Amino acid sequence: MNIREECTQAIKELCETAKLKEGDILVIGCSTSEVAGDKIGTNGSYDIAEELYDAITYVLVQKRIYPAFQCCEHLNRAIVIERECMPSYCEEVNVVPQRNAGGSLATYAYNCFCDPVVVEEIKADAGIDIGSTLIGMHLKRVAVPVRLSISKIGEANITCARVRPKFIGGSRAVYNDDLL
């Protein structure tokens, strides 16, 4: 399998396993360096970013799920999203991601989006971390690990999560299995 096929498979499986629905937000953190087999932050690639972006958006556009691309640590892991999906609790920040200050995939997404906006944080419904970029800060509570049939895209390890509502109550509480 190539990078595009691996990414497409991972995104499809994550959407299905996480039971994502129209209007949900999927956060994507990615090191294109790690995908290429290099150390995070050392060899960003727009070519790899293009392959990943095309695979991700191909799946998500069909399902009407919003992608939220996480920038690298140099931009405090800010998020690139389309303005139309910006939640009301978010505040736009003034920065334009670059390959070396934002990361290749977030920069590529910013340049491809119709009306991109960068926000400091988001509360996504699920996420995929390609190459150990640490996406947990952008997930709603409570995050639940998701195991896929593949564990790598290119040379990068992937970690996925979905969210579920918090359990409240005590020993007498009854929970909705559809929300688990």
mmCIF file of C-alpha atoms in Angstrom:
data_model
loop_
_atom_site.group_PDB
_atom_site.id
_atom_site.type_symbol
_atom_site.label_atom_id
_atom_site.label_comp_id
_atom_site.label_asym_id
_atom_site.label_seq_id
_atom_site.Cartn_x
_atom_site.Cartn_y
_atom_site.Cartn_z
ATOM 1 C CA MET A 1 0.000 0.000 0.000
ATOM 2 C CA ASN A 2 1.113 3.567 -0.582
ATOM 3 C CA ILE A 3 0.709 6.576 1.713
ATOM 4 C CA ARG A 4 -2.542 7.736 0.119
ATOM 5 C CA GLU A 5 -4.111 4.276 0.355
ATOM 6 C CA GLU A 6 -2.984 3.816 3.978
ATOM 7 C CA CYS A 7 -4.345 7.212 4.948
ATOM 8 C CA THR A 8 -7.646 6.647 3.152
ATOM 9 C CA GLN A 9 -8.086 3.303 4.914
ATOM 10 C CA ALA A 10 -7.235 4.776 8.311
ATOM 11 C CA ILE A 11 -9.632 7.731 7.937
ATOM 12 C CA LYS A 12 -12.483 5.503 6.714
ATOM 13 C CA GLU A 13 -11.997 3.063 9.603
ATOM 14 C CA LEU A 14 -11.754 5.866 12.153
ATOM 15 C CA CYS A 15 -14.947 7.535 10.897
ATOM 16 C CA GLU A 16 -16.796 4.229 11.066
ATOM 17 C CA THR A 17 -15.444 3.116 14.451
ATOM 18 C CA ALA A 18 -15.938 6.552 16.016
ATOM 19 C CA LYS A 19 -19.463 6.733 14.539
ATOM 20 C CA LEU A 20 -18.778 10.209 13.178
ATOM 21 C CA LYS A 21 -21.727 11.962 11.636
ATOM 22 C CA GLU A 22 -22.311 14.966 9.424
ATOM 23 C CA GLY A 23 -20.993 18.154 11.019
ATOM 24 C CA ASP A 24 -18.561 16.405 13.382
ATOM 25 C CA ILE A 25 -14.939 17.550 13.574
ATOM 26 C CA LEU A 26 -11.930 15.271 13.088
ATOM 27 C CA VAL A 27 -8.585 16.659 14.253
ATOM 28 C CA ILE A 28 -5.511 15.568 12.304
ATOM 29 C CA GLY A 29 -2.011 15.948 13.685
ATOM 30 C CA CYS A 30 0.780 14.923 11.354
ATOM 31 C CA SER A 31 4.526 14.894 10.953
ATOM 32 C CA THR A 32 5.314 14.430 7.274
ATOM 33 C CA SER A 33 8.917 13.907 8.403
ATOM 34 C CA GLU A 34 7.829 10.843 10.390
ATOM 35 C CA VAL A 35 5.766 9.556 7.454
ATOM 36 C CA ALA A 36 8.962 9.710 5.388
ATOM 37 C CA GLY A 37 10.889 7.829 8.078
ATOM 38 C CA ASP A 38 12.744 10.823 9.523
ATOM 39 C CA LYS A 39 12.659 12.424 12.966
ATOM 40 C CA ILE A 40 9.687 14.719 13.622
ATOM 41 C CA GLY A 41 10.340 18.289 12.506
ATOM 42 C CA THR A 42 13.406 17.540 10.390
ATOM 43 C CA ASN A 43 12.256 16.931 6.825
ATOM 44 C CA GLY A 44 8.774 18.317 6.149
ATOM 45 C CA SER A 45 7.352 17.504 2.740
ATOM 46 C CA TYR A 46 4.643 19.207 0.716
ATOM 47 C CA ASP A 47 4.499 16.167 -1.568
ATOM 48 C CA ILE A 48 3.594 13.924 1.366
ATOM 49 C CA ALA A 49 1.253 16.613 2.710
ATOM 50 C CA GLU A 50 -0.572 16.667 -0.631
ATOM 51 C CA GLU A 51 -1.018 12.873 -0.606
ATOM 52 C CA LEU A 52 -2.360 12.927 2.945
ATOM 53 C CA TYR A 53 -4.581 15.980 2.436
ATOM 54 C CA ASP A 54 -6.137 14.480 -0.693
ATOM 55 C CA ALA A 55 -6.852 11.175 1.086
ATOM 56 C CA ILE A 56 -8.265 12.843 4.195
ATOM 57 C CA THR A 57 -10.491 15.319 2.390
ATOM 58 C CA TYR A 58 -11.674 12.705 -0.115
ATOM 59 C CA VAL A 59 -13.186 10.678 2.727
ATOM 60 C CA LEU A 60 -14.377 13.549 4.924
ATOM 61 C CA VAL A 61 -16.034 15.627 2.179
ATOM 62 C CA GLN A 62 -18.217 12.646 1.230
ATOM 63 C CA LYS A 63 -19.288 12.243 4.852
ATOM 64 C CA ARG A 64 -19.603 16.009 5.475
ATOM 65 C CA ILE A 65 -17.204 15.775 8.404
ATOM 66 C CA TYR A 66 -14.931 18.759 9.026
ATOM 67 C CA PRO A 67 -11.159 18.283 9.091
ATOM 68 C CA ALA A 68 -9.168 20.304 11.623
ATOM 69 C CA PHE A 69 -5.442 20.279 10.868
ATOM 70 C CA GLN A 70 -3.135 20.736 13.834
ATOM 71 C CA CYS A 71 -0.054 22.910 13.423
ATOM 72 C CA CYS A 72 3.270 21.973 14.965
ATOM 73 C CA GLU A 73 4.595 23.038 18.347
ATOM 74 C CA HIS A 74 6.088 26.247 16.906
ATOM 75 C CA LEU A 75 2.534 27.571 16.587
ATOM 76 C CA ASN A 76 1.485 26.006 19.893
ATOM 77 C CA ARG A 77 -0.405 23.281 18.030
ATOM 78 C CA ALA A 78 -2.965 25.760 16.727
ATOM 79 C CA ILE A 79 -5.691 24.456 14.408
ATOM 80 C CA VAL A 80 -6.417 25.227 10.743
ATOM 81 C CA ILE A 81 -10.106 24.899 9.861
ATOM 82 C CA GLU A 82 -12.594 26.241 7.354
ATOM 83 C CA ARG A 83 -14.302 29.338 8.733
ATOM 84 C CA GLU A 84 -17.749 27.760 8.215
ATOM 85 C CA CYS A 85 -16.959 25.058 10.780
ATOM 86 C CA MET A 86 -15.447 27.359 13.413
ATOM 87 C CA PRO A 87 -17.296 26.715 16.679
ATOM 88 C CA SER A 88 -18.647 29.758 18.509
ATOM 89 C CA TYR A 89 -16.290 29.209 21.456
ATOM 90 C CA CYS A 90 -13.233 29.582 19.182
ATOM 91 C CA GLU A 91 -11.369 32.812 18.623
ATOM 92 C CA GLU A 92 -9.428 33.406 15.425
ATOM 93 C CA VAL A 93 -5.701 34.082 15.809
ATOM 94 C CA ASN A 94 -3.505 35.939 13.340
ATOM 95 C CA VAL A 95 -0.926 33.569 11.915
ATOM 96 C CA VAL A 96 -0.276 31.977 8.541
ATOM 97 C CA PRO A 97 1.271 28.520 8.922
ATOM 98 C CA GLN A 98 4.540 27.830 7.127
ATOM 99 C CA ARG A 99 6.375 24.539 6.588
ATOM 100 C CA ASN A 100 8.868 25.299 9.361
ATOM 101 C CA ALA A 101 6.386 27.055 11.665
ATOM 102 C CA GLY A 102 3.120 25.210 11.405
ATOM 103 C CA GLY A 103 4.069 22.016 9.626
ATOM 104 C CA SER A 104 3.694 20.862 6.043
ATOM 105 C CA LEU A 105 0.203 19.360 6.283
ATOM 106 C CA ALA A 106 -1.368 22.260 8.198
ATOM 107 C CA THR A 107 0.295 24.710 5.794
ATOM 108 C CA TYR A 108 -0.913 22.739 2.800
ATOM 109 C CA ALA A 109 -4.464 22.664 4.204
ATOM 110 C CA TYR A 110 -4.379 26.409 4.909
ATOM 111 C CA ASN A 111 -3.461 27.022 1.264
ATOM 112 C CA CYS A 112 -6.154 24.654 -0.052
ATOM 113 C CA PHE A 113 -9.099 25.721 2.086
ATOM 114 C CA CYS A 114 -11.661 28.136 0.628
ATOM 115 C CA ASP A 115 -11.734 30.360 3.724
ATOM 116 C CA PRO A 116 -9.099 29.171 6.204
ATOM 117 C CA VAL A 117 -8.964 30.337 9.781
ATOM 118 C CA VAL A 118 -6.514 29.471 12.546
ATOM 119 C CA VAL A 119 -7.736 28.986 16.110
ATOM 120 C CA GLU A 120 -5.809 28.140 19.253
ATOM 121 C CA GLU A 121 -7.967 25.221 20.242
ATOM 122 C CA ILE A 122 -10.874 23.073 19.223
ATOM 123 C CA LYS A 123 -12.946 20.316 20.820
ATOM 124 C CA ALA A 124 -13.010 17.618 18.166
ATOM 125 C CA ASP A 125 -15.159 14.494 18.078
ATOM 126 C CA ALA A 126 -12.277 12.220 17.049
ATOM 127 C CA GLY A 127 -8.675 12.452 15.986
ATOM 128 C CA ILE A 128 -5.777 10.814 14.232
ATOM 129 C CA ASP A 129 -2.206 11.442 15.277
ATOM 130 C CA ILE A 130 0.226 10.576 12.494
ATOM 131 C CA GLY A 131 3.769 10.526 13.834
ATOM 132 C CA SER A 132 3.373 11.355 17.546
ATOM 133 C CA THR A 133 2.285 14.998 17.273
ATOM 134 C CA LEU A 134 0.133 14.952 20.446
ATOM 135 C CA ILE A 135 -3.458 15.802 19.474
ATOM 136 C CA GLY A 136 -5.108 15.034 22.828
ATOM 137 C CA MET A 137 -5.475 18.695 23.789
ATOM 138 C CA HIS A 138 -7.931 19.139 20.904
ATOM 139 C CA LEU A 139 -10.371 16.338 21.747
ATOM 140 C CA LYS A 140 -13.599 16.641 23.706
ATOM 141 C CA ARG A 141 -13.734 14.769 26.959
ATOM 142 C CA VAL A 142 -13.739 11.732 27.311
ATOM 143 C CA ALA A 143 -11.190 10.413 24.783
ATOM 144 C CA VAL A 144 -11.287 6.687 24.038
ATOM 145 C CA PRO A 145 -8.514 4.902 22.086
ATOM 146 C CA VAL A 146 -9.470 3.489 18.689
ATOM 147 C CA ARG A 147 -7.529 0.569 17.222
ATOM 148 C CA LEU A 148 -7.426 0.309 13.443
ATOM 149 C CA SER A 149 -6.391 -2.569 11.192
ATOM 150 C CA ILE A 150 -3.242 -0.608 10.309
ATOM 151 C CA SER A 151 -0.826 1.025 12.736
ATOM 152 C CA LYS A 152 1.315 3.114 10.380
ATOM 153 C CA ILE A 153 1.020 5.543 7.519
ATOM 154 C CA GLY A 154 4.301 5.402 5.678
ATOM 155 C CA GLU A 155 6.857 5.045 8.453
ATOM 156 C CA ALA A 156 4.827 7.033 11.014
ATOM 157 C CA ASN A 157 2.986 5.342 13.864
ATOM 158 C CA ILE A 158 -0.649 6.356 14.113
ATOM 159 C CA THR A 159 -2.754 6.743 17.221
ATOM 160 C CA CYS A 160 -6.487 7.365 16.990
ATOM 161 C CA ALA A 161 -9.193 8.356 19.420
ATOM 162 C CA ARG A 162 -12.894 9.038 19.565
ATOM 163 C CA VAL A 163 -14.838 10.722 22.316
ATOM 164 C CA ARG A 164 -17.844 9.792 24.385
ATOM 165 C CA PRO A 165 -19.962 11.773 26.830
ATOM 166 C CA LYS A 166 -18.873 11.711 30.470
ATOM 167 C CA PHE A 167 -20.549 9.159 32.700
ATOM 168 C CA ILE A 168 -22.414 10.801 35.570
ATOM 169 C CA GLY A 169 -24.398 9.307 38.387
ATOM 170 C CA GLY A 170 -23.486 6.385 40.523
ATOM 171 C CA SER A 171 -24.333 2.754 41.039
ATOM 172 C CA ARG A 172 -27.992 3.366 40.098
ATOM 173 C CA ALA A 173 -27.238 5.149 36.826
ATOM 174 C CA VAL A 174 -28.178 3.585 33.508
ATOM 175 C CA TYR A 175 -26.244 4.541 30.357
ATOM 176 C CA ASN A 176 -27.175 4.794 26.688
ATOM 177 C CA ASP A 177 -25.159 2.137 24.820
ATOM 178 C CA ASP A 178 -25.394 4.170 21.596
ATOM 179 C CA LEU A 179 -23.249 6.880 23.207
ATOM 180 C CA LEU A 180 -20.500 4.506 24.339
#
